[in-house]
Amino acid sequence: MRLYSTLQREKVDLPPPPGPIRMYFCGPTVYARAHVGNARPFVVGMWLRNWLRTRGYDTTLVHNITDINDKIYAAAGDGSSGELAAKATRWYLEDTAALGLGLPDHLPKATEAVPQIVGFISQLVDSGHAYVAGGDVYFRVASYPAYGELSRRRVDQVEGQDEEDRPNPLKLDSRDFALWKANKPDEDTSWDSPWGRGRPGWHIECSAMAEELLGPAFEIHGGGLDLVFPHHENELAQSRALGHEFAHLWVHNGMLRFTGEKMSKSEGNVVTIRDALDRWGHETFLLFLLTGQWGKPIDFSEATMDQARAQLETFRNALLHDATSHADWSELEAVLDDDFNTPEALAVLHRWRAAGATDDVARGLALFGIGGAREDAPDLVRGLAEDRQRAREARAFDEADRLRAAIEEHGWEVRDVADGFQLVPK
Ligand SMILES: [Zn+2]
């Protein structure tokens, strides 16, 4: 199996199974309901882990929660930043659970990794790659000549990275970035350190949590394309400055683009994961994500979601029929093993569907969390659907429509099929 890696700028082969394949995917900064775009790195990480397991790999997936960050202090205002982060963490876990893909192996929180982070910073200070300036600690970019290797920026051309609105005049070089920030009067959570009370910078949190759980060298680091610079560049520099390989492959998912009239009109109103799942259901949303190659941007609009829903319908209708043939799984393996090409995988599944290989289609969709666990409708809903069936047979269509609406109020949708009806969760 091979995957396109930002660092090597080409597809890189994974070691043969069982690996291991250890993966770290950057998670959200928790201060509000997660934006629908935050779902993509989670989904790509979970799908990849599932496929690697199917192919016989021993995998570990770490997905962190950034619960110490400037944005959290800002969003909390006069309230407690710790409480806001804890609440938003619960929201994120609820919303990602609703995607129906299960959980990563580890979900570390920065607040629970402060001792490891302080230890990591101390090693950078001791080795001369970091310096103390007031109560802050900065990474000395000039001390690591390979800086820029991930984002392909030359170290002498990197511009300043003042991540916050209060630049420290003691900072030696505008390119240097904070590893530790002294506590400010308006920040209500802080920790002890050899440099005084304060809190870690965002980049060092991920280096420390990744190495703590996966070791100083691991196979895959993932996250959104917007994190390549400065976040991932800085993670790589911190770890490699200490002589650790850190991640071998870097996989970056493309962004969701908000297009179409209605989506543009709602500009400013963030579409959350929860909004998307309430509106379209998790299987339509997952099918939508399958239509885009993970590394490319994907257009999120009414039209593309409607298309995804229609594709899902086509598959669901096909799955009502018993298999009349069997598929050749090597077709699916070939496209997923080559850079995890999910649009091609969908095309393969549609070919299998057309050929009547419905058992294989169901197994294929289940790899991506679609149609894996179909719930049975409760007796009450089933009874309403049976009444509706009788109303239709008696040509009492108004009554049938009323019963359809009642079924929908219970969260189910009734579909008419050749030999009766089918109930699917809405
Ligand atoms: Zn990160």
XYZ file of C-alpha atoms and ligand atoms in Angstrom:
427
model
C 0.000 0.000 0.000
C 1.192 3.518 -0.702
C 0.068 7.021 0.221
C 0.907 10.484 -1.060
C 3.127 12.246 1.472
C 3.564 16.014 1.644
C 7.136 15.630 2.937
C 8.441 13.454 0.078
C 6.104 15.067 -2.494
C 5.244 11.641 -3.903
C 3.459 8.418 -3.102
C 5.451 6.516 -0.481
C 5.207 2.760 0.104
C 4.161 1.540 3.533
C 6.108 -1.376 5.003
C 4.453 -4.756 4.338
C 1.796 -6.000 6.797
C 1.642 -6.341 9.745
C 3.594 -3.074 9.931
C 3.046 -1.687 12.563
C 1.428 1.495 11.241
C 1.301 4.111 13.957
C -0.677 7.244 13.070
C -1.190 10.646 14.662
C -3.949 12.858 13.261
C -4.301 16.395 14.605
C -7.667 16.981 16.200
C -9.654 20.130 16.897
C -9.063 23.061 19.197
C -12.119 22.813 21.437
C -14.016 26.031 22.136
C -17.259 25.654 20.106
C -19.239 23.016 18.215
C -16.863 21.564 15.628
C -17.123 22.895 12.098
C -18.134 20.374 9.441
C -14.631 20.701 7.939
C -13.200 19.234 11.168
C -14.940 15.956 10.352
C -12.706 15.218 7.359
C -9.379 14.480 9.135
C -11.298 12.369 11.679
C -13.076 10.392 8.952
C -9.955 9.961 6.796
C -7.985 8.735 9.825
C -10.694 6.259 10.845
C -11.220 4.956 7.286
C -7.494 4.543 6.783
C -7.130 2.659 10.070
C -10.031 0.406 9.118
C -8.592 -0.348 5.686
C -5.104 -1.004 7.059
C -6.597 -3.450 9.579
C -8.531 -5.154 6.795
C -5.208 -5.540 4.952
C -3.601 -7.190 7.972
C -1.772 -4.253 9.537
C -1.275 -3.731 13.218
C -2.404 -0.102 13.600
C -2.635 2.545 16.284
C -4.459 5.823 15.675
C -3.969 8.808 17.965
C -6.279 11.815 17.521
C -5.571 14.637 19.936
C -7.797 17.218 21.556
C -6.207 20.671 21.738
C -7.706 21.935 24.982
C -5.049 24.562 25.753
C -4.896 27.329 23.140
C -5.200 31.126 22.688
C -8.551 30.660 20.962
C -10.028 28.956 24.032
C -9.053 31.801 26.373
C -10.488 34.302 23.865
C -13.753 32.382 23.416
C -14.246 31.882 27.171
C -14.163 35.659 27.808
C -14.928 36.156 31.490
C -16.034 32.534 31.872
C -13.850 29.549 32.734
C -11.641 28.446 29.828
C -11.270 25.010 31.429
C -15.029 24.516 31.580
C -15.497 25.724 28.012
C -12.792 23.331 26.752
C -14.312 20.414 28.707
C -17.784 21.142 27.332
C -16.541 21.537 23.743
C -14.555 18.279 24.105
C -17.783 16.469 25.028
C -19.500 18.006 21.994
C -16.698 16.872 19.695
C -16.837 13.323 21.045
C -20.633 13.238 20.638
C -20.488 14.617 17.103
C -17.748 12.275 15.922
C -19.461 9.290 17.611
C -22.557 10.158 15.549
C -20.498 9.512 12.398
C -20.762 5.834 13.331
C -17.098 4.995 12.693
C -16.057 4.188 16.262
C -13.221 5.851 18.160
C -9.480 6.298 17.614
C -7.225 4.189 19.872
C -6.142 7.235 21.891
C -7.690 10.695 22.312
C -5.063 12.521 24.382
C -5.771 15.976 25.769
C -3.079 18.636 26.061
C -4.210 19.418 29.614
C -3.316 15.850 30.609
C 0.106 15.915 28.923
C 1.653 19.032 30.497
C 4.468 17.158 32.349
C 5.546 15.436 29.100
C 5.364 18.753 27.245
C 7.507 20.495 29.886
C 10.023 17.624 29.645
C 10.181 17.998 25.865
C 10.758 21.767 26.092
C 13.501 21.225 28.717
C 15.360 18.938 26.285
C 15.142 21.627 23.580
C 16.456 24.290 25.987
C 19.280 22.002 27.193
C 20.358 21.198 23.631
C 20.414 24.871 22.567
C 17.423 24.643 20.215
C 15.293 26.785 22.507
C 15.817 29.780 24.789
C 14.032 31.486 27.624
C 12.871 35.075 27.120
C 11.088 36.499 30.135
C 8.661 33.772 31.156
C 8.324 32.546 27.565
C 10.385 29.852 25.836
C 11.023 30.002 22.073
C 12.282 27.507 19.522
C 15.412 28.885 17.814
C 14.554 28.389 14.127
C 18.103 29.253 12.984
C 19.431 26.304 15.042
C 17.695 23.810 12.761
C 18.928 24.320 9.168
C 16.432 21.863 7.659
C 13.565 24.089 8.861
C 11.038 24.419 6.035
C 11.515 20.860 4.716
C 7.811 20.014 4.987
C 6.264 23.204 3.580
C 9.250 23.825 1.239
C 10.003 27.250 2.644
C 13.625 28.275 2.858
C 14.672 28.963 6.401
C 16.002 32.402 5.432
C 12.701 33.257 3.781
C 10.383 32.309 6.591
C 8.529 35.341 7.806
C 7.779 36.146 11.405
C 5.402 33.927 13.302
C 3.847 36.001 16.020
C 1.056 33.673 16.940
C -0.499 36.080 19.361
C -1.372 39.712 19.648
C 1.196 40.392 22.384
C 4.643 39.953 20.829
C 7.532 39.530 23.252
C 10.280 42.157 22.657
C 12.827 39.717 24.135
C 12.270 37.260 21.279
C 15.557 37.053 19.315
C 14.275 36.304 15.817
C 10.801 36.969 14.396
C 10.778 33.415 12.938
C 11.095 31.837 16.379
C 7.906 30.360 17.765
C 6.678 29.891 21.326
C 7.041 26.562 23.123
C 5.920 27.949 26.477
C 3.984 31.145 27.163
C 4.076 32.972 30.478
C 0.718 33.284 32.185
C -1.179 36.501 31.361
C -3.552 38.159 33.834
C -6.628 37.391 31.697
C -5.791 33.679 31.306
C -7.485 31.656 34.027
C -5.653 28.339 33.624
C -1.886 27.878 33.945
C 0.669 25.289 35.004
C 4.013 25.306 36.835
C 7.220 24.956 34.875
C 10.964 25.614 35.317
C 10.300 28.967 33.579
C 7.438 30.058 35.834
C 3.701 29.644 35.548
C 2.293 29.497 32.069
C 1.051 27.109 29.428
C 2.425 25.293 26.399
C 2.314 26.533 22.813
C 0.126 24.623 20.364
C 2.886 23.014 18.250
C 4.824 21.457 21.125
C 1.620 19.916 22.507
C 1.330 17.713 19.411
C 5.028 16.744 19.276
C 4.912 15.681 22.930
C 1.581 13.792 22.743
C 2.568 12.008 19.505
C 5.945 10.852 20.862
C 4.479 9.919 24.234
C 1.989 7.511 22.647
C 3.780 6.421 19.462
C 7.490 6.806 20.213
C 10.157 9.070 18.644
C 9.630 7.547 15.172
C 6.267 6.536 13.722
C 4.778 5.957 10.294
C 2.056 8.526 9.543
C 1.152 12.044 10.650
C -2.116 13.453 9.328
C -4.252 16.544 9.498
C -5.836 19.238 7.379
C -3.872 20.877 4.588
C -4.185 24.182 6.460
C -1.880 22.779 9.177
C 1.212 22.233 6.985
C 2.622 25.629 7.923
C 3.337 26.585 10.590
C 1.849 23.839 12.807
C 3.317 20.702 11.222
C 6.527 22.387 10.098
C 7.108 23.357 13.722
C 6.194 19.920 15.097
C 8.691 18.326 12.707
C 11.446 20.843 13.564
C 11.009 20.378 17.336
C 11.285 16.606 17.130
C 13.969 16.369 14.459
C 16.103 18.994 16.233
C 16.365 16.393 19.025
C 17.403 13.727 16.516
C 14.035 11.938 16.465
C 12.717 10.899 13.068
C 9.159 11.737 14.147
C 6.653 10.938 11.340
C 7.873 9.280 8.146
C 4.814 10.076 5.999
C 2.719 13.234 6.190
C -0.816 12.967 4.851
C -2.860 16.147 4.526
C -6.542 16.122 3.719
C -7.978 18.809 1.415
C -10.383 21.413 2.776
C -14.159 21.505 2.435
C -15.148 24.327 0.086
C -18.483 25.953 0.722
C -20.163 26.514 -2.596
C -23.661 26.964 -3.982
C -26.079 29.783 -3.347
C -27.566 28.637 -0.068
C -24.221 27.770 1.508
C -22.751 31.120 0.453
C -25.768 32.962 1.883
C -25.184 31.356 5.220
C -21.632 32.688 5.231
C -20.723 33.690 8.723
C -23.046 31.044 10.113
C -20.683 28.154 10.569
C -22.040 24.791 9.425
C -21.243 22.371 12.231
C -20.816 18.591 12.043
C -24.020 18.368 14.025
C -25.936 20.576 11.534
C -24.743 18.418 8.649
C -25.698 15.149 10.368
C -29.093 16.481 11.493
C -29.858 17.625 8.004
C -28.528 14.784 5.860
C -27.802 11.854 8.165
C -24.379 10.352 8.729
C -24.447 7.861 5.854
C -25.144 10.543 3.240
C -22.362 12.659 4.753
C -19.899 9.742 4.663
C -20.856 8.932 1.094
C -20.288 12.595 0.191
C -16.753 12.413 1.645
C -16.087 9.198 -0.309
C -16.743 11.058 -3.570
C -13.611 13.184 -3.071
C -9.994 12.014 -3.072
C -8.826 12.678 0.510
C -5.936 14.967 -0.456
C -8.031 17.241 -2.688
C -10.525 19.955 -1.751
C -14.174 18.881 -1.854
C -17.204 21.092 -2.585
C -19.786 21.005 0.172
C -23.072 22.307 -1.233
C -26.767 21.508 -1.432
C -26.133 20.028 -4.868
C -23.225 17.776 -3.883
C -25.067 16.569 -0.777
C -28.175 15.831 -2.861
C -26.012 13.851 -5.281
C -24.523 11.895 -2.378
C -28.010 11.146 -1.063
C -29.092 9.918 -4.501
C -26.040 7.618 -4.733
C -26.801 6.246 -1.293
C -30.395 5.545 -2.408
C -29.133 3.695 -5.446
C -26.975 1.476 -3.243
C -29.721 0.925 -0.654
C -32.213 -0.077 -3.309
C -29.718 -2.523 -4.812
C -29.066 -4.055 -1.396
C -32.741 -5.061 -1.142
C -31.995 -7.784 -3.661
C -30.128 -11.003 -3.043
C -26.733 -11.350 -4.675
C -26.739 -12.945 -8.109
C -22.956 -12.894 -8.530
C -19.708 -12.441 -6.631
C -17.161 -9.695 -7.111
C -13.415 -9.792 -7.493
C -12.104 -8.065 -4.342
C -8.708 -7.434 -5.876
C -10.358 -4.600 -7.861
C -11.213 -2.767 -4.657
C -7.859 -3.580 -3.058
C -6.024 -2.148 -6.066
C -7.672 1.287 -5.875
C -7.549 1.595 -2.087
C -3.956 0.374 -1.844
C -2.954 3.043 -4.358
C -3.259 6.226 -2.288
C -6.604 5.190 -0.779
C -8.573 6.331 -3.796
C -12.163 6.394 -2.514
C -13.782 7.933 -5.663
C -12.378 4.966 -7.618
C -13.561 2.612 -4.870
C -17.095 4.011 -5.282
C -16.872 3.412 -9.020
C -15.865 -0.218 -8.340
C -18.799 -0.638 -5.932
C -21.215 0.729 -8.557
C -19.859 -1.778 -11.095
C -20.381 -4.587 -8.599
C -23.902 -3.310 -7.919
C -24.730 -3.315 -11.630
C -23.395 -6.885 -11.850
C -25.645 -8.033 -8.971
C -22.804 -8.658 -6.483
C -24.847 -7.134 -3.659
C -23.186 -9.047 -0.795
C -19.822 -7.664 -1.856
C -21.272 -4.153 -2.238
C -22.615 -4.345 1.327
C -19.229 -5.499 2.646
C -17.495 -2.773 0.652
C -19.765 0.004 1.945
C -19.385 -1.306 5.502
C -15.631 -0.596 5.266
C -16.587 3.082 5.253
C -19.296 2.883 7.907
C -22.187 2.831 5.450
C -25.057 0.375 5.946
C -22.942 -1.505 8.452
C -25.499 -1.651 11.234
C -29.030 -1.236 9.984
C -31.385 -0.804 12.926
C -34.710 -2.601 12.994
C -37.679 -0.275 13.225
C -39.609 -0.436 16.514
C -42.969 -2.294 16.485
C -44.926 0.967 16.657
C -43.299 2.248 13.462
C -43.628 -1.111 11.758
C -47.354 -1.111 12.659
C -47.803 2.349 11.119
C -46.047 1.165 7.965
C -48.322 -1.894 7.760
C -51.412 0.343 8.167
C -50.045 2.544 5.405
C -49.514 -0.454 3.166
C -53.164 -1.463 3.639
C -54.295 2.141 3.009
C -52.355 2.181 -0.263
C -53.864 -1.140 -1.318
C -57.320 0.348 -0.618
C -56.262 3.419 -2.667
C -56.796 5.637 0.415
C -53.854 7.836 -0.537
C -54.605 10.709 1.861
C -54.563 8.260 4.749
C -51.345 6.715 3.390
C -49.708 10.172 3.287
C -50.812 10.914 6.834
C -49.263 7.628 8.005
C -46.036 8.385 6.113
C -45.796 11.702 7.991
C -46.411 9.905 11.321
C -43.628 7.426 10.511
C -41.280 10.318 9.737
C -42.130 11.966 13.040
C -40.733 8.833 14.686
C -37.465 9.278 12.801
C -38.060 6.668 10.097
C -38.650 6.784 6.401
C -40.844 4.304 4.568
C -39.954 3.222 1.037
C -42.130 1.288 -1.349
C -40.386 -1.667 -2.893
C -41.561 -4.465 -5.183
C -42.614 -6.849 -2.419
C -43.936 -4.369 0.169
C -42.104 -1.666 2.095
C -38.760 -0.963 3.697
C -38.080 1.189 6.769
C -34.834 3.110 7.032
C -33.719 5.506 9.773
C -34.059 9.126 8.639
Zn -1.364 19.092 15.927
